Coordinates of C-alpha atoms in Angstrom, one line a residue:
M122 CA -6.2 -57.9 -64.6
P123 CA -7.3 -55.1 -67.0
K124 CA -5.7 -51.7 -66.5
K125 CA -8.0 -49.1 -64.8
T126 CA -8.9 -46.3 -67.2
P127 CA -9.0 -42.9 -65.5
N128 CA -12.4 -41.3 -65.3
P129 CA -12.2 -38.2 -67.6
T130 CA -15.1 -36.6 -65.7
K131 CA -13.5 -36.9 -62.3
S132 CA -11.7 -33.8 -60.9
L133 CA -8.1 -34.0 -59.9
K134 CA -7.7 -33.9 -56.1
I135 CA -5.2 -31.9 -54.2
P136 CA -2.9 -34.1 -52.1
F137 CA -4.0 -34.6 -48.5
F138 CA -0.6 -33.4 -47.1
I139 CA -1.1 -30.0 -48.8
I140 CA -4.5 -29.6 -47.4
V141 CA -3.3 -30.3 -43.9
S142 CA -0.4 -27.9 -44.3
V143 CA -2.7 -25.2 -45.6
K144 CA -5.1 -25.6 -42.7
L145 CA -2.2 -25.4 -40.2
C146 CA -1.1 -22.1 -41.9
A147 CA -4.7 -20.8 -41.6
I148 CA -4.7 -21.5 -37.9
I149 CA -1.5 -19.5 -37.5
S150 CA -2.5 -16.4 -39.6
H151 CA -4.6 -15.3 -42.5
K152 CA -1.6 -13.5 -44.0
L153 CA 0.5 -16.7 -43.9
V154 CA -2.1 -18.9 -45.5
T155 CA -2.8 -16.3 -48.2
I156 CA 0.9 -16.2 -49.2
Y157 CA 1.1 -20.0 -49.1
A158 CA -2.1 -20.3 -51.2
A159 CA -0.6 -17.8 -53.7
K160 CA 2.5 -19.9 -54.0
L161 CA 0.5 -23.1 -54.6
F162 CA -1.8 -21.2 -57.1
T163 CA 1.2 -20.0 -59.2
T164 CA 3.2 -23.3 -59.1
P165 CA 2.4 -25.7 -62.0
I166 CA 3.3 -29.4 -61.9
K167 CA 5.9 -30.4 -64.4
H168 CA 4.9 -33.8 -65.8
K169 CA 7.2 -36.1 -67.7
I170 CA 6.5 -36.2 -71.5
P171 CA 4.2 -39.2 -72.1
K172 CA 5.2 -41.6 -74.9
R173 CA 2.3 -40.5 -77.0
E174 CA 3.9 -37.0 -77.3
L175 CA 7.4 -38.2 -78.1
K176 CA 6.9 -38.1 -81.9
M177 CA 6.0 -34.4 -81.9
D178 CA 8.8 -33.7 -79.4
S179 CA 11.5 -35.5 -81.4
E180 CA 10.4 -34.1 -84.8
S181 CA 10.1 -30.5 -83.7
I182 CA 12.7 -27.8 -84.0
Q183 CA 13.1 -26.5 -80.4
N184 CA 14.6 -23.1 -79.5
T185 CA 14.8 -20.9 -76.4
L186 CA 13.0 -17.6 -76.8
H187 CA 13.6 -14.7 -74.4
I188 CA 10.4 -12.8 -73.4
P189 CA 11.6 -9.3 -72.6
A190 CA 8.3 -8.2 -71.1
I191 CA 8.6 -10.7 -68.2
H192 CA 12.4 -11.3 -68.3
K193 CA 12.0 -15.0 -68.7
D194 CA 13.0 -17.7 -71.3
I195 CA 10.7 -20.3 -72.8
T196 CA 11.1 -23.3 -75.1
V197 CA 9.4 -22.9 -78.5
Y198 CA 8.5 -25.9 -80.8
E199 CA 8.3 -25.6 -84.6
Y200 CA 6.5 -28.6 -86.0
G201 CA 6.1 -29.0 -89.8
K202 CA 7.4 -27.0 -92.7
N203 CA 4.3 -25.6 -94.3
N204 CA 3.9 -21.9 -94.9
K205 CA 0.6 -21.4 -93.1
K206 CA 1.1 -21.4 -89.3
I207 CA -1.1 -22.2 -86.4
L208 CA -0.2 -21.3 -82.8
L209 CA -1.1 -23.9 -80.1
V210 CA -1.3 -22.9 -76.4
H211 CA -1.4 -25.6 -73.6
G212 CA -3.1 -25.1 -70.3
W213 CA -1.9 -25.1 -66.7
S214 CA 0.7 -27.8 -65.9
G215 CA 0.6 -28.7 -69.6
R216 CA 3.4 -28.8 -72.3
G217 CA 4.0 -27.6 -75.8
T218 CA 3.4 -31.2 -77.1
Q219 CA 0.1 -31.8 -75.2
L220 CA -2.1 -30.9 -78.2
F221 CA -0.1 -33.3 -80.4
K222 CA -3.2 -35.0 -82.0
I223 CA -4.6 -31.7 -83.0
A224 CA -1.2 -30.8 -84.3
D225 CA -0.8 -34.0 -86.4
S226 CA -4.2 -33.4 -88.0
L227 CA -3.4 -29.8 -88.9
L228 CA -0.1 -30.9 -90.4
E229 CA -2.1 -33.2 -92.7
N230 CA -4.2 -30.3 -93.7
G231 CA -1.3 -28.2 -94.9
Y232 CA -0.4 -26.2 -91.8
S233 CA 2.7 -26.0 -89.7
I234 CA 2.6 -25.7 -85.9
V235 CA 4.3 -23.4 -83.4
S236 CA 3.8 -24.2 -79.7
F237 CA 5.7 -23.6 -76.5
D238 CA 6.3 -24.5 -72.9
A239 CA 5.0 -21.6 -70.9
P240 CA 7.2 -20.2 -68.1
A241 CA 7.7 -22.8 -65.4
H242 CA 6.2 -25.5 -67.7
G243 CA 7.8 -28.4 -69.5
K244 CA 11.3 -27.6 -70.6
S245 CA 11.1 -23.9 -69.8
K246 CA 12.9 -22.7 -66.6
G247 CA 11.3 -21.5 -63.4
S248 CA 8.9 -22.7 -60.8
T249 CA 6.1 -20.2 -60.7
T250 CA 4.1 -18.2 -63.3
I251 CA 0.7 -16.5 -63.9
M252 CA -1.6 -16.0 -66.8
S253 CA -0.2 -12.6 -67.7
E254 CA 3.1 -14.4 -68.5
F255 CA 1.3 -16.8 -70.8
I256 CA -0.1 -13.7 -72.6
A257 CA 3.2 -11.9 -72.8
S258 CA 4.7 -15.2 -74.3
L259 CA 2.0 -15.4 -77.0
L260 CA 2.6 -11.8 -78.1
E261 CA 6.4 -12.2 -78.3
I262 CA 6.0 -15.5 -80.2
E263 CA 3.9 -13.7 -82.7
K264 CA 6.7 -11.1 -83.2
Q265 CA 9.3 -13.8 -83.7
Y266 CA 7.5 -16.7 -85.4
G267 CA 4.3 -15.1 -86.9
P268 CA 2.1 -14.3 -88.6
F269 CA -0.3 -17.0 -87.6
E270 CA -3.5 -18.0 -89.4
I271 CA -5.2 -19.6 -86.3
A272 CA -4.6 -19.7 -82.5
I273 CA -5.9 -22.7 -80.5
G274 CA -5.8 -22.7 -76.7
H275 CA -6.7 -25.3 -74.1
S276 CA -7.9 -24.4 -70.5
L277 CA -5.7 -21.5 -69.2
G278 CA -4.3 -21.4 -72.8
G279 CA -7.8 -20.6 -74.0
M280 CA -8.1 -17.7 -71.6
S281 CA -4.7 -16.6 -72.6
V282 CA -5.5 -16.6 -76.4
L283 CA -8.6 -14.5 -75.8
N284 CA -6.7 -12.0 -73.7
A285 CA -3.8 -11.9 -76.2
L286 CA -6.4 -11.2 -79.0
K287 CA -7.7 -8.3 -76.9
N288 CA -4.1 -7.1 -76.6
G289 CA -3.2 -7.2 -80.3
L290 CA -2.6 -10.8 -81.3
K291 CA -3.6 -11.0 -85.0
V292 CA -5.1 -14.2 -86.3
K293 CA -8.0 -15.0 -88.7
K294 CA -9.8 -17.4 -86.3
A295 CA -9.4 -18.9 -82.9
V296 CA -10.4 -22.1 -81.1
I297 CA -10.6 -22.3 -77.3
I298 CA -11.1 -25.7 -75.6
G299 CA -12.2 -26.1 -71.9
S300 CA -11.4 -22.5 -71.2
G301 CA -11.8 -20.9 -67.8
D302 CA -13.9 -17.7 -67.6
I303 CA -14.3 -15.6 -64.6
V304 CA -11.1 -15.2 -62.6
Q305 CA -12.9 -14.9 -59.2
D306 CA -14.7 -18.2 -59.9
I307 CA -11.3 -19.8 -60.5
L308 CA -9.9 -18.5 -57.2
D309 CA -13.1 -19.5 -55.4
D310 CA -12.8 -23.1 -56.8
F311 CA -9.1 -23.3 -55.9
I312 CA -9.7 -22.2 -52.3
S313 CA -12.7 -24.6 -52.0
K314 CA -10.4 -27.5 -53.1
L315 CA -8.0 -26.5 -50.4
K316 CA -10.9 -26.7 -47.9
L317 CA -10.3 -23.1 -46.8
K318 CA -12.9 -20.5 -45.9
P319 CA -14.3 -18.4 -48.8
E320 CA -12.9 -15.2 -47.3
I321 CA -9.4 -16.5 -48.2
S322 CA -10.3 -16.3 -51.9
V323 CA -10.9 -12.6 -51.6
R324 CA -7.6 -12.1 -49.7
L325 CA -5.9 -14.1 -52.4
R326 CA -7.4 -11.8 -55.1
D327 CA -6.3 -8.7 -53.2
Y328 CA -2.8 -10.2 -52.8
F329 CA -2.4 -10.7 -56.5
E330 CA -3.8 -7.3 -57.4
N331 CA -1.4 -5.6 -54.9
R332 CA 1.6 -7.6 -56.0
Y333 CA 1.1 -7.3 -59.8
H334 CA -0.7 -4.0 -59.9
V335 CA -3.6 -5.4 -62.0
K336 CA -7.3 -6.0 -61.6
M337 CA -7.8 -9.8 -61.7
D338 CA -11.2 -9.5 -63.2
D339 CA -9.7 -7.7 -66.2
F340 CA -8.3 -11.2 -67.3
S341 CA -11.8 -12.8 -67.2
A342 CA -12.3 -14.5 -70.6
Y343 CA -15.9 -13.2 -71.2
K344 CA -14.5 -9.6 -70.9
A345 CA -11.9 -10.3 -73.6
A346 CA -14.6 -12.1 -75.7
K347 CA -16.7 -8.9 -75.9
E348 CA -13.8 -7.1 -77.7
I349 CA -13.0 -9.9 -80.3
E350 CA -14.3 -9.5 -83.9
I351 CA -12.9 -12.7 -85.5
P352 CA -14.7 -16.1 -85.6
V353 CA -14.1 -18.1 -82.4
L354 CA -15.0 -21.7 -81.9
V355 CA -15.7 -22.5 -78.2
I356 CA -15.4 -26.2 -77.4
H357 CA -16.3 -27.5 -73.9
D358 CA -17.4 -30.8 -72.3
K359 CA -20.7 -30.9 -70.5
N360 CA -19.1 -32.9 -67.7
D361 CA -15.7 -31.1 -67.4
P362 CA -14.7 -31.6 -63.8
E363 CA -12.0 -29.0 -63.8
V364 CA -13.8 -26.1 -65.6
P365 CA -17.6 -26.2 -65.5
V366 CA -19.4 -26.0 -68.9
K367 CA -21.1 -22.7 -67.8
A368 CA -17.7 -21.1 -68.5
G369 CA -17.7 -22.1 -72.1
I370 CA -21.3 -21.1 -72.6
H371 CA -20.8 -17.7 -70.9
I372 CA -17.7 -17.0 -73.1
H373 CA -19.7 -17.9 -76.2
N374 CA -22.6 -15.7 -75.2
N375 CA -20.2 -12.7 -75.1
L376 CA -18.5 -13.3 -78.4
K377 CA -19.6 -11.2 -81.5
N378 CA -18.8 -14.1 -83.9
G379 CA -18.8 -17.2 -81.8
S380 CA -19.7 -20.9 -82.4
L381 CA -20.3 -23.4 -79.5
Y382 CA -19.6 -27.1 -79.7
L383 CA -20.4 -29.1 -76.5
T384 CA -19.1 -32.7 -76.0
E385 CA -20.1 -35.3 -73.5
G386 CA -18.0 -37.7 -71.4
L387 CA -14.6 -36.4 -72.5
G388 CA -13.7 -34.3 -69.4
H389 CA -11.0 -31.7 -69.4
R390 CA -8.1 -33.4 -71.1
K391 CA -9.4 -36.4 -73.1
I392 CA -11.2 -33.8 -75.2
L393 CA -7.9 -32.9 -76.8
G394 CA -7.6 -36.3 -78.5
S395 CA -11.2 -36.8 -79.6
H396 CA -11.7 -37.6 -83.3
D397 CA -15.0 -35.6 -83.3
V398 CA -13.4 -32.6 -81.7
I399 CA -10.4 -32.6 -84.1
K400 CA -12.9 -33.0 -87.1
K401 CA -14.9 -30.0 -85.8
I402 CA -11.7 -27.9 -85.5
S403 CA -10.7 -28.8 -89.0
E404 CA -14.1 -28.0 -90.4
F405 CA -14.1 -24.6 -88.5
I406 CA -10.7 -23.7 -89.8
G407 CA -11.7 -24.7 -93.4
E408 CA -15.0 -22.7 -93.4
Q409 CA -15.0 -19.6 -95.6
Q410 CA -15.3 -16.3 -93.7

């Protein structure tokens, strides 16, 4: 019997037992369910490295890097020995080797790769993290491993690249793939998947803002895009079930020097291994400014 191929345009579902437990918390109190939802929102799933990523994993130089701004350690991967460096940034519940096909292509084009496991991801320690810790990690990696020619980010990694650029990351070009956009939309979608009332989304935003002393909307990708001068290639699938294509289009519309490449039928993760996508990235990187 042939193996069933996962549908790349089908959204990942939250386990039933989590939905039940969340609903029970909601019955008890709004405060309790907000705290529980916050815990779920900031806890990534650590997946085992799939066989396809083992080559990059085994051939990389791996070191532990301390990020002073957040008092956490992360695992950093150095892949290749060329002088020109590109920084790769995975998304939520991803790994530093997840963009391996893009990495292999860039190695062939004369670049070396630096990637990392974000806090609480992959081989990095911890159980919870937030986007600001991705951004802090990027900025510290630049200090220790840079300078970089290009930064490429997937999903939350794309949002993090844009925010890091706003906060001083220096690269000549950037590529973001399947990036989220408006933070409140992301919170709304998460609460909807938990089958909770929309008002919990507002409570969740307020909870994060009070805890971390930030305005959540300040991390929205389109806001960062408005302040970026360098060329940015935005790649998004029209049928992405995790992050709607309107996010990529909206980010592109707010860039001063942006290009938009829309794919079809690749979903949120399969897009990372697409020959056409990798070719587009290589062409973009090779274009004269």
